[in-house]
GROMACS .gro file of C-alpha atoms in nm:
model
  446
    1UNK     CA    1  -0.018  -0.020  -0.010
    2UNK     CA    2   0.149   0.341  -0.095
    3UNK     CA    3  -0.100   0.558   0.104
    4UNK     CA    4  -0.303   0.571   0.429
    5UNK     CA    5  -0.531   0.866   0.579
    6UNK     CA    6  -0.307   1.081   0.767
    7UNK     CA    7  -0.375   1.321   1.086
    8UNK     CA    8  -0.452   1.669   0.991
    9UNK     CA    9  -0.493   1.809   1.344
   10UNK     CA   10  -0.245   2.003   1.528
   11UNK     CA   11   0.020   1.826   1.730
   12UNK     CA   12   0.167   2.132   1.900
   13UNK     CA   13   0.085   2.224   2.247
   14UNK     CA   14  -0.209   2.422   2.221
   15UNK     CA   15  -0.475   2.410   1.927
   16UNK     CA   16  -0.572   2.703   1.751
   17UNK     CA   17  -0.851   2.907   1.911
   18UNK     CA   18  -1.192   2.889   1.776
   19UNK     CA   19  -1.208   3.240   1.642
   20UNK     CA   20  -0.881   3.178   1.449
   21UNK     CA   21  -1.027   2.866   1.305
   22UNK     CA   22  -1.315   3.070   1.193
   23UNK     CA   23  -1.123   3.329   1.036
   24UNK     CA   24  -0.916   3.095   0.840
   25UNK     CA   25  -1.188   2.873   0.735
   26UNK     CA   26  -1.381   3.203   0.609
   27UNK     CA   27  -1.052   3.338   0.426
   28UNK     CA   28  -1.016   2.989   0.272
   29UNK     CA   29  -1.380   2.984   0.148
   30UNK     CA   30  -1.371   3.346  -0.011
   31UNK     CA   31  -1.042   3.270  -0.186
   32UNK     CA   32  -1.205   2.959  -0.327
   33UNK     CA   33  -1.524   3.154  -0.423
   34UNK     CA   34  -1.360   3.443  -0.585
   35UNK     CA   35  -1.111   3.220  -0.755
   36UNK     CA   36  -1.371   3.003  -0.907
   37UNK     CA   37  -1.610   3.316  -0.982
   38UNK     CA   38  -1.298   3.438  -1.191
   39UNK     CA   39  -1.270   3.104  -1.351
   40UNK     CA   40  -1.634   3.056  -1.444
   41UNK     CA   41  -1.704   3.372  -1.608
   42UNK     CA   42  -1.476   3.251  -1.896
   43UNK     CA   43  -1.683   2.927  -1.919
   44UNK     CA   44  -1.987   3.139  -1.948
   45UNK     CA   45  -1.848   3.391  -2.168
   46UNK     CA   46  -1.721   3.115  -2.412
   47UNK     CA   47  -2.071   2.952  -2.445
   48UNK     CA   48  -2.248   3.313  -2.536
   49UNK     CA   49  -1.996   3.530  -2.697
   50UNK     CA   50  -1.608   3.447  -2.730
   51UNK     CA   51  -1.649   3.217  -3.043
   52UNK     CA   52  -1.777   3.507  -3.252
   53UNK     CA   53  -1.536   3.762  -3.102
   54UNK     CA   54  -1.248   3.602  -3.085
   55UNK     CA   55  -1.254   3.318  -3.344
   56UNK     CA   56  -1.451   3.425  -3.638
   57UNK     CA   57  -1.548   3.167  -3.891
   58UNK     CA   58  -1.849   3.064  -4.128
   59UNK     CA   59  -1.969   2.793  -3.891
   60UNK     CA   60  -2.135   2.862  -3.544
   61UNK     CA   61  -2.046   2.538  -3.431
   62UNK     CA   62  -1.638   2.602  -3.535
   63UNK     CA   63  -1.664   2.909  -3.332
   64UNK     CA   64  -1.811   2.741  -3.035
   65UNK     CA   65  -1.562   2.466  -3.058
   66UNK     CA   66  -1.265   2.697  -3.065
   67UNK     CA   67  -1.392   2.877  -2.785
   68UNK     CA   68  -1.440   2.578  -2.565
   69UNK     CA   69  -1.085   2.442  -2.664
   70UNK     CA   70  -0.956   2.784  -2.515
   71UNK     CA   71  -1.166   2.710  -2.223
   72UNK     CA   72  -0.996   2.360  -2.189
   73UNK     CA   73  -0.634   2.497  -2.215
   74UNK     CA   74  -0.693   2.658  -1.896
   75UNK     CA   75  -0.754   2.274  -1.756
   76UNK     CA   76  -0.440   2.170  -1.925
   77UNK     CA   77  -0.240   2.437  -1.743
   78UNK     CA   78  -0.409   2.356  -1.385
   79UNK     CA   79  -0.156   2.038  -1.323
   80UNK     CA   80   0.130   2.311  -1.392
   81UNK     CA   81  -0.026   2.531  -1.129
   82UNK     CA   82  -0.074   2.222  -0.906
   83UNK     CA   83   0.267   2.100  -0.953
   84UNK     CA   84   0.459   2.444  -0.887
   85UNK     CA   85   0.238   2.561  -0.573
   86UNK     CA   86   0.255   2.173  -0.433
   87UNK     CA   87   0.597   2.184  -0.438
   88UNK     CA   88   0.649   2.527  -0.286
   89UNK     CA   89   0.323   2.505  -0.056
   90UNK     CA   90   0.464   2.175   0.112
   91UNK     CA   91   0.810   2.360   0.155
   92UNK     CA   92   0.727   2.704   0.233
   93UNK     CA   93   0.395   2.703   0.321
   94UNK     CA   94   0.007   2.715   0.254
   95UNK     CA   95  -0.040   3.073   0.276
   96UNK     CA   96   0.228   3.235   0.037
   97UNK     CA   97   0.086   2.998  -0.273
   98UNK     CA   98  -0.274   3.064  -0.189
   99UNK     CA   99  -0.188   3.464  -0.222
  100UNK     CA  100   0.000   3.393  -0.521
  101UNK     CA  101  -0.253   3.229  -0.667
  102UNK     CA  102  -0.510   3.491  -0.594
  103UNK     CA  103  -0.309   3.780  -0.747
  104UNK     CA  104  -0.239   3.594  -1.076
  105UNK     CA  105  -0.590   3.497  -1.116
  106UNK     CA  106  -0.693   3.889  -1.022
  107UNK     CA  107  -0.467   3.996  -1.289
  108UNK     CA  108  -0.529   3.752  -1.539
  109UNK     CA  109  -0.925   3.802  -1.534
  110UNK     CA  110  -0.904   4.149  -1.556
  111UNK     CA  111  -0.681   4.151  -1.835
  112UNK     CA  112  -0.933   3.927  -2.024
  113UNK     CA  113  -1.198   4.185  -1.981
  114UNK     CA  114  -0.974   4.467  -2.135
  115UNK     CA  115  -0.885   4.236  -2.433
  116UNK     CA  116  -0.950   4.385  -2.770
  117UNK     CA  117  -1.105   4.146  -3.018
  118UNK     CA  118  -1.013   3.975  -3.318
  119UNK     CA  119  -1.177   4.262  -3.541
  120UNK     CA  120  -0.955   4.519  -3.348
  121UNK     CA  121  -0.614   4.344  -3.332
  122UNK     CA  122  -0.649   4.043  -3.544
  123UNK     CA  123  -0.470   3.713  -3.470
  124UNK     CA  124  -0.306   3.860  -3.155
  125UNK     CA  125  -0.643   3.860  -2.998
  126UNK     CA  126  -0.722   3.482  -2.968
  127UNK     CA  127  -0.334   3.441  -2.878
  128UNK     CA  128  -0.379   3.665  -2.623
  129UNK     CA  129  -0.681   3.530  -2.475
  130UNK     CA  130  -0.523   3.153  -2.462
  131UNK     CA  131  -0.229   3.311  -2.269
  132UNK     CA  132  -0.468   3.470  -2.033
  133UNK     CA  133  -0.649   3.140  -2.010
  134UNK     CA  134  -0.324   2.951  -1.939
  135UNK     CA  135  -0.256   3.213  -1.645
  136UNK     CA  136  -0.633   3.143  -1.515
  137UNK     CA  137  -0.552   2.779  -1.512
  138UNK     CA  138  -0.227   2.791  -1.353
  139UNK     CA  139  -0.374   3.000  -1.074
  140UNK     CA  140  -0.691   2.816  -0.997
  141UNK     CA  141  -0.429   2.485  -0.991
  142UNK     CA  142  -0.237   2.648  -0.738
  143UNK     CA  143  -0.536   2.783  -0.535
  144UNK     CA  144  -0.729   2.477  -0.456
  145UNK     CA  145  -0.486   2.270  -0.263
  146UNK     CA  146  -0.385   2.600  -0.068
  147UNK     CA  147  -0.745   2.699   0.016
  148UNK     CA  148  -0.837   2.324   0.104
  149UNK     CA  149  -0.538   2.270   0.317
  150UNK     CA  150  -0.577   2.602   0.519
  151UNK     CA  151  -0.932   2.479   0.601
  152UNK     CA  152  -0.873   2.131   0.677
  153UNK     CA  153  -0.535   2.159   0.849
  154UNK     CA  154  -0.716   2.415   1.090
  155UNK     CA  155  -1.049   2.197   1.142
  156UNK     CA  156  -1.124   2.054   1.496
  157UNK     CA  157  -1.121   1.689   1.536
  158UNK     CA  158  -1.421   1.522   1.375
  159UNK     CA  159  -1.518   1.791   1.158
  160UNK     CA  160  -1.242   1.793   0.898
  161UNK     CA  161  -1.508   1.698   0.631
  162UNK     CA  162  -1.746   2.005   0.726
  163UNK     CA  163  -1.431   2.221   0.730
  164UNK     CA  164  -1.319   2.125   0.395
  165UNK     CA  165  -1.660   2.158   0.239
  166UNK     CA  166  -1.634   2.538   0.305
  167UNK     CA  167  -1.377   2.569   0.057
  168UNK     CA  168  -1.601   2.324  -0.210
  169UNK     CA  169  -1.868   2.577  -0.151
  170UNK     CA  170  -1.643   2.822  -0.351
  171UNK     CA  171  -1.761   2.644  -0.676
  172UNK     CA  172  -2.133   2.678  -0.627
  173UNK     CA  173  -2.095   3.050  -0.490
  174UNK     CA  174  -1.868   3.123  -0.794
  175UNK     CA  175  -2.116   2.978  -1.041
  176UNK     CA  176  -2.417   3.161  -0.883
  177UNK     CA  177  -2.207   3.493  -0.877
  178UNK     CA  178  -2.096   3.464  -1.222
  179UNK     CA  179  -2.445   3.375  -1.363
  180UNK     CA  180  -2.606   3.639  -1.175
  181UNK     CA  181  -2.365   3.892  -1.304
  182UNK     CA  182  -2.413   3.778  -1.652
  183UNK     CA  183  -2.787   3.783  -1.614
  184UNK     CA  184  -2.769   4.171  -1.494
  185UNK     CA  185  -2.541   4.238  -1.794
  186UNK     CA  186  -2.754   4.086  -2.024
  187UNK     CA  187  -3.058   4.240  -1.876
  188UNK     CA  188  -2.937   4.618  -1.839
  189UNK     CA  189  -2.777   4.610  -2.199
  190UNK     CA  190  -2.906   4.520  -2.570
  191UNK     CA  191  -2.782   4.249  -2.743
  192UNK     CA  192  -2.554   4.467  -2.981
  193UNK     CA  193  -2.417   4.629  -2.616
  194UNK     CA  194  -2.385   4.300  -2.464
  195UNK     CA  195  -2.179   4.163  -2.781
  196UNK     CA  196  -1.967   4.459  -2.793
  197UNK     CA  197  -1.906   4.562  -2.395
  198UNK     CA  198  -2.154   4.416  -2.158
  199UNK     CA  199  -1.978   4.088  -2.149
  200UNK     CA  200  -1.670   4.237  -2.016
  201UNK     CA  201  -1.814   4.384  -1.705
  202UNK     CA  202  -1.827   4.018  -1.508
  203UNK     CA  203  -1.453   4.003  -1.574
  204UNK     CA  204  -1.350   4.366  -1.385
  205UNK     CA  205  -1.487   4.186  -1.064
  206UNK     CA  206  -1.155   4.001  -1.082
  207UNK     CA  207  -0.974   4.338  -0.917
  208UNK     CA  208  -1.154   4.230  -0.605
  209UNK     CA  209  -0.944   3.929  -0.590
  210UNK     CA  210  -0.647   4.131  -0.533
  211UNK     CA  211  -0.776   4.277  -0.202
  212UNK     CA  212  -0.861   3.925  -0.077
  213UNK     CA  213  -0.511   3.841  -0.156
  214UNK     CA  214  -0.368   4.142   0.069
  215UNK     CA  215  -0.571   4.039   0.344
  216UNK     CA  216  -0.482   3.671   0.353
  217UNK     CA  217  -0.124   3.759   0.328
  218UNK     CA  218  -0.160   4.045   0.605
  219UNK     CA  219  -0.411   3.856   0.834
  220UNK     CA  220  -0.413   3.504   0.820
  221UNK     CA  221  -0.151   3.262   0.983
  222UNK     CA  222   0.018   2.938   0.843
  223UNK     CA  223  -0.151   2.613   0.928
  224UNK     CA  224  -0.068   2.453   1.238
  225UNK     CA  225  -0.015   2.097   1.045
  226UNK     CA  226   0.236   2.273   0.815
  227UNK     CA  227   0.421   2.420   1.105
  228UNK     CA  228   0.479   2.089   1.280
  229UNK     CA  229   0.581   1.899   0.948
  230UNK     CA  230   0.826   2.187   0.871
  231UNK     CA  231   0.973   2.154   1.237
  232UNK     CA  232   0.990   1.762   1.220
  233UNK     CA  233   1.130   1.757   0.871
  234UNK     CA  234   1.400   2.016   0.950
  235UNK     CA  235   1.505   1.807   1.244
  236UNK     CA  236   1.536   1.500   1.005
  237UNK     CA  237   1.746   1.683   0.749
  238UNK     CA  238   1.973   1.856   0.985
  239UNK     CA  239   2.269   1.631   0.854
  240UNK     CA  240   2.129   1.548   0.502
  241UNK     CA  241   2.265   1.708   0.185
  242UNK     CA  242   1.967   1.644  -0.028
  243UNK     CA  243   1.702   1.910  -0.056
  244UNK     CA  244   1.372   1.712  -0.011
  245UNK     CA  245   1.111   1.718  -0.306
  246UNK     CA  246   0.754   1.655  -0.210
  247UNK     CA  247   0.699   1.590  -0.619
  248UNK     CA  248   0.976   1.322  -0.614
  249UNK     CA  249   0.849   1.162  -0.353
  250UNK     CA  250   0.499   1.168  -0.510
  251UNK     CA  251   0.591   1.036  -0.822
  252UNK     CA  252   0.805   0.743  -0.699
  253UNK     CA  253   0.593   0.640  -0.405
  254UNK     CA  254   0.253   0.755  -0.444
  255UNK     CA  255   0.164   0.810  -0.791
  256UNK     CA  256  -0.089   0.511  -0.790
  257UNK     CA  257  -0.280   0.711  -0.528
  258UNK     CA  258  -0.276   1.031  -0.755
  259UNK     CA  259  -0.414   0.830  -1.052
  260UNK     CA  260  -0.688   0.668  -0.828
  261UNK     CA  261  -0.784   1.016  -0.657
  262UNK     CA  262  -0.810   1.163  -1.028
  263UNK     CA  263  -1.002   0.849  -1.151
  264UNK     CA  264  -1.253   0.875  -0.870
  265UNK     CA  265  -1.310   1.279  -0.917
  266UNK     CA  266  -1.295   1.297  -1.310
  267UNK     CA  267  -1.696   1.224  -1.365
  268UNK     CA  268  -1.778   1.472  -1.092
  269UNK     CA  269  -1.592   1.746  -1.263
  270UNK     CA  270  -1.692   1.670  -1.610
  271UNK     CA  271  -2.052   1.651  -1.544
  272UNK     CA  272  -2.034   1.964  -1.358
  273UNK     CA  273  -1.868   2.162  -1.646
  274UNK     CA  274  -2.146   1.984  -1.887
  275UNK     CA  275  -2.442   2.095  -1.698
  276UNK     CA  276  -2.314   2.451  -1.626
  277UNK     CA  277  -2.138   2.517  -1.982
  278UNK     CA  278  -2.230   2.251  -2.225
  279UNK     CA  279  -2.585   2.230  -2.171
  280UNK     CA  280  -2.589   2.624  -2.171
  281UNK     CA  281  -2.443   2.607  -2.551
  282UNK     CA  282  -2.668   2.313  -2.620
  283UNK     CA  283  -2.991   2.437  -2.505
  284UNK     CA  284  -2.955   2.790  -2.674
  285UNK     CA  285  -2.779   2.688  -2.989
  286UNK     CA  286  -2.966   2.363  -3.057
  287UNK     CA  287  -3.297   2.375  -2.864
  288UNK     CA  288  -3.343   2.748  -2.930
  289UNK     CA  289  -3.394   2.807  -2.569
  290UNK     CA  290  -3.349   3.172  -2.418
  291UNK     CA  291  -3.022   3.272  -2.277
  292UNK     CA  292  -3.149   3.430  -1.959
  293UNK     CA  293  -3.382   3.147  -1.887
  294UNK     CA  294  -3.129   2.896  -1.905
  295UNK     CA  295  -2.869   3.106  -1.689
  296UNK     CA  296  -3.134   3.141  -1.447
  297UNK     CA  297  -3.194   2.771  -1.429
  298UNK     CA  298  -2.818   2.736  -1.382
  299UNK     CA  299  -2.834   2.990  -1.084
  300UNK     CA  300  -3.096   2.816  -0.908
  301UNK     CA  301  -2.964   2.475  -0.948
  302UNK     CA  302  -2.629   2.612  -0.817
  303UNK     CA  303  -2.788   2.746  -0.497
  304UNK     CA  304  -2.905   2.428  -0.387
  305UNK     CA  305  -2.560   2.316  -0.372
  306UNK     CA  306  -2.502   2.548  -0.113
  307UNK     CA  307  -2.672   2.327   0.148
  308UNK     CA  308  -2.607   1.995   0.005
  309UNK     CA  309  -2.229   2.024  -0.014
  310UNK     CA  310  -2.181   2.078   0.339
  311UNK     CA  311  -2.449   1.857   0.436
  312UNK     CA  312  -2.279   1.557   0.273
  313UNK     CA  313  -1.944   1.664   0.427
  314UNK     CA  314  -2.081   1.676   0.753
  315UNK     CA  315  -2.232   1.316   0.712
  316UNK     CA  316  -1.897   1.161   0.601
  317UNK     CA  317  -1.751   1.280   0.933
  318UNK     CA  318  -1.994   1.062   1.097
  319UNK     CA  319  -2.008   0.746   0.866
  320UNK     CA  320  -1.711   0.769   0.627
  321UNK     CA  321  -1.580   0.953   0.337
  322UNK     CA  322  -1.578   0.673   0.098
  323UNK     CA  323  -1.961   0.555   0.132
  324UNK     CA  324  -2.090   0.925   0.056
  325UNK     CA  325  -1.863   0.960  -0.225
  326UNK     CA  326  -1.947   0.621  -0.394
  327UNK     CA  327  -2.297   0.703  -0.353
  328UNK     CA  328  -2.286   1.042  -0.534
  329UNK     CA  329  -2.070   0.833  -0.816
  330UNK     CA  330  -2.360   0.613  -0.843
  331UNK     CA  331  -2.616   0.861  -0.879
  332UNK     CA  332  -2.459   1.005  -1.168
  333UNK     CA  333  -2.399   0.682  -1.336
  334UNK     CA  334  -2.803   0.601  -1.317
  335UNK     CA  335  -2.895   0.982  -1.388
  336UNK     CA  336  -2.703   1.036  -1.704
  337UNK     CA  337  -2.937   0.901  -1.958
  338UNK     CA  338  -3.255   1.034  -1.796
  339UNK     CA  339  -3.099   1.390  -1.753
  340UNK     CA  340  -3.041   1.429  -2.151
  341UNK     CA  341  -3.405   1.278  -2.210
  342UNK     CA  342  -3.563   1.536  -1.988
  343UNK     CA  343  -3.317   1.814  -2.164
  344UNK     CA  344  -3.400   1.701  -2.495
  345UNK     CA  345  -3.756   1.791  -2.434
  346UNK     CA  346  -3.676   2.141  -2.471
  347UNK     CA  347  -3.902   2.242  -2.163
  348UNK     CA  348  -3.735   2.470  -1.923
  349UNK     CA  349  -3.918   2.289  -1.636
  350UNK     CA  350  -3.760   1.945  -1.736
  351UNK     CA  351  -3.413   2.113  -1.810
  352UNK     CA  352  -3.437   2.235  -1.429
  353UNK     CA  353  -3.534   1.911  -1.281
  354UNK     CA  354  -3.263   1.709  -1.511
  355UNK     CA  355  -2.990   1.933  -1.382
  356UNK     CA  356  -3.113   1.962  -1.038
  357UNK     CA  357  -3.122   1.598  -0.974
  358UNK     CA  358  -2.759   1.562  -1.147
  359UNK     CA  359  -2.666   1.884  -0.930
  360UNK     CA  360  -2.763   1.670  -0.604
  361UNK     CA  361  -2.550   1.382  -0.695
  362UNK     CA  362  -2.253   1.635  -0.784
  363UNK     CA  363  -2.293   1.781  -0.446
  364UNK     CA  364  -2.301   1.447  -0.276
  365UNK     CA  365  -1.938   1.390  -0.388
  366UNK     CA  366  -1.824   1.717  -0.380
  367UNK     CA  367  -1.875   1.780  -0.007
  368UNK     CA  368  -1.631   1.527   0.153
  369UNK     CA  369  -1.382   1.532  -0.167
  370UNK     CA  370  -1.164   1.795  -0.009
  371UNK     CA  371  -1.117   1.621   0.332
  372UNK     CA  372  -1.090   1.277   0.145
  373UNK     CA  373  -0.805   1.391  -0.093
  374UNK     CA  374  -0.621   1.551   0.208
  375UNK     CA  375  -0.626   1.241   0.419
  376UNK     CA  376  -0.470   1.036   0.133
  377UNK     CA  377  -0.135   1.213   0.195
  378UNK     CA  378   0.076   1.328   0.466
  379UNK     CA  379   0.166   1.664   0.579
  380UNK     CA  380   0.483   1.715   0.402
  381UNK     CA  381   0.361   1.613   0.070
  382UNK     CA  382  -0.013   1.668   0.104
  383UNK     CA  383  -0.023   1.999  -0.102
  384UNK     CA  384   0.152   1.855  -0.400
  385UNK     CA  385  -0.046   1.491  -0.378
  386UNK     CA  386  -0.388   1.627  -0.335
  387UNK     CA  387  -0.354   1.906  -0.580
  388UNK     CA  388  -0.203   1.670  -0.855
  389UNK     CA  389  -0.499   1.431  -0.799
  390UNK     CA  390  -0.757   1.688  -0.837
  391UNK     CA  391  -0.610   1.878  -1.127
  392UNK     CA  392  -0.582   1.537  -1.332
  393UNK     CA  393  -0.943   1.486  -1.297
  394UNK     CA  394  -1.009   1.836  -1.405
  395UNK     CA  395  -0.772   1.790  -1.717
  396UNK     CA  396  -0.925   1.463  -1.826
  397UNK     CA  397  -1.279   1.553  -1.714
  398UNK     CA  398  -1.392   1.901  -1.670
  399UNK     CA  399  -1.148   2.055  -1.911
  400UNK     CA  400  -1.247   1.863  -2.199
  401UNK     CA  401  -1.622   1.796  -2.101
  402UNK     CA  402  -1.783   2.067  -2.303
  403UNK     CA  403  -1.543   2.043  -2.589
  404UNK     CA  404  -1.610   1.649  -2.623
  405UNK     CA  405  -1.989   1.721  -2.555
  406UNK     CA  406  -2.015   1.946  -2.844
  407UNK     CA  407  -1.802   1.698  -3.055
  408UNK     CA  408  -2.009   1.411  -2.967
  409UNK     CA  409  -2.325   1.578  -3.063
  410UNK     CA  410  -2.181   1.698  -3.373
  411UNK     CA  411  -2.062   1.339  -3.477
  412UNK     CA  412  -2.338   1.124  -3.341
  413UNK     CA  413  -2.628   1.343  -3.358
  414UNK     CA  414  -2.797   1.252  -3.043
  415UNK     CA  415  -2.737   1.366  -2.667
  416UNK     CA  416  -2.724   0.992  -2.611
  417UNK     CA  417  -2.338   0.997  -2.666
  418UNK     CA  418  -2.295   1.255  -2.412
  419UNK     CA  419  -2.476   1.043  -2.149
  420UNK     CA  420  -2.269   0.733  -2.246
  421UNK     CA  421  -1.941   0.959  -2.183
  422UNK     CA  422  -2.086   1.043  -1.825
  423UNK     CA  423  -2.151   0.687  -1.768
  424UNK     CA  424  -1.780   0.569  -1.863
  425UNK     CA  425  -1.643   0.802  -1.644
  426UNK     CA  426  -1.856   0.699  -1.335
  427UNK     CA  427  -1.764   0.355  -1.411
  428UNK     CA  428  -1.384   0.449  -1.358
  429UNK     CA  429  -1.479   0.642  -1.051
  430UNK     CA  430  -1.654   0.353  -0.876
  431UNK     CA  431  -1.359   0.117  -0.937
  432UNK     CA  432  -1.103   0.359  -0.849
  433UNK     CA  433  -1.315   0.422  -0.506
  434UNK     CA  434  -1.325   0.021  -0.480
  435UNK     CA  435  -0.938   0.019  -0.478
  436UNK     CA  436  -0.896   0.322  -0.235
  437UNK     CA  437  -1.164   0.156  -0.008
  438UNK     CA  438  -0.954  -0.179  -0.023
  439UNK     CA  439  -0.631  -0.016   0.057
  440UNK     CA  440  -0.810   0.186   0.343
  441UNK     CA  441  -0.926  -0.162   0.514
  442UNK     CA  442  -0.598  -0.317   0.445
  443UNK     CA  443  -0.431  -0.025   0.629
  444UNK     CA  444  -0.681  -0.058   0.917
  445UNK     CA  445  -0.626  -0.447   0.950
  446UNK     CA  446  -0.246  -0.327   0.994
   0.00000   0.00000   0.00000
């Protein structure tokens, strides 16, 4: 066995005060929310306007594919951010990497809002858009591990799942906020004004990320688990010439665990991006549904996650993470076909029902996921290991999902091809969870 659940609580003489715990957890949750908001506004813009503005062509499908390919580029960059921040975060601390990630995201998102279109600067426009998206990907790849560990490593005993879910709430909060800002921008501008400048307004909110980065830098302390691991490693390395490398340790001793973590999570992140981005494009372009109505449904569905994510995480603190995690994966497997049968009716009500039920299963998985991934690795390699597992899933699941969805619809002409894609990922998830469960059981016996 190459890994086992490991303690995240402080082993120093005095535990963190409750007030400090709450401050750190709140800061980590806010960092996650604003980071994901910045990341999601690109996905919504890609589905609505970026294809025409930055990738003009004679085919609407080609423009959307190009925009979604740029969307996917951000995911390809996420493991880079996870590796860099993981290495430095395991050696230098969680907080500095979180601050750096927030700063990079704020600058990149604001840059997209200011970027001229293809009509203005030609081929430089899509090139710069891709580069800024890469910067977003590196930032979010670096952010998740830092925010997640700031929360879970400060968590009191028995509440690690609940504290980790506060960071996970950043996803639905980011989606709700991004959709709300786009709805307001669309409602207060004409179609031509929205296409010209209205879509840029949501990106300017990225400036607020820089304020939060400054707050965390000046007001939030490093986690107790990292400080203890740092002291222990310093003692171990006093006479050693080699500089430890968390990445080398992960790649040589724990790579199987990283891939199992990624395999278990890919269905969640892929399905999530399908329902918030792919379905938005599909419903408006193929089913002729109103953009504002579909955005409103996405917003309402995301609101339900605000309750379900912490609830499933709290339940995982009581009955076990893998049980809850597996239940969500089974739900996604079973619901993949009915969901698209409902969406294909072209009814806004059935669209809402289909995506709402799907969102419930996503929340059941996503709630305990932060604590689950943190527990797979020890403190001196936790940032690197957990980040890599998460970001591998993001690349092969989330990043490619909207692109794959459009491609499958173009090739097969039926949404059942997309359902089959989700089912396949769900099977991989359940197999990965089964192996992780067997390893956990074997470790318990030892």
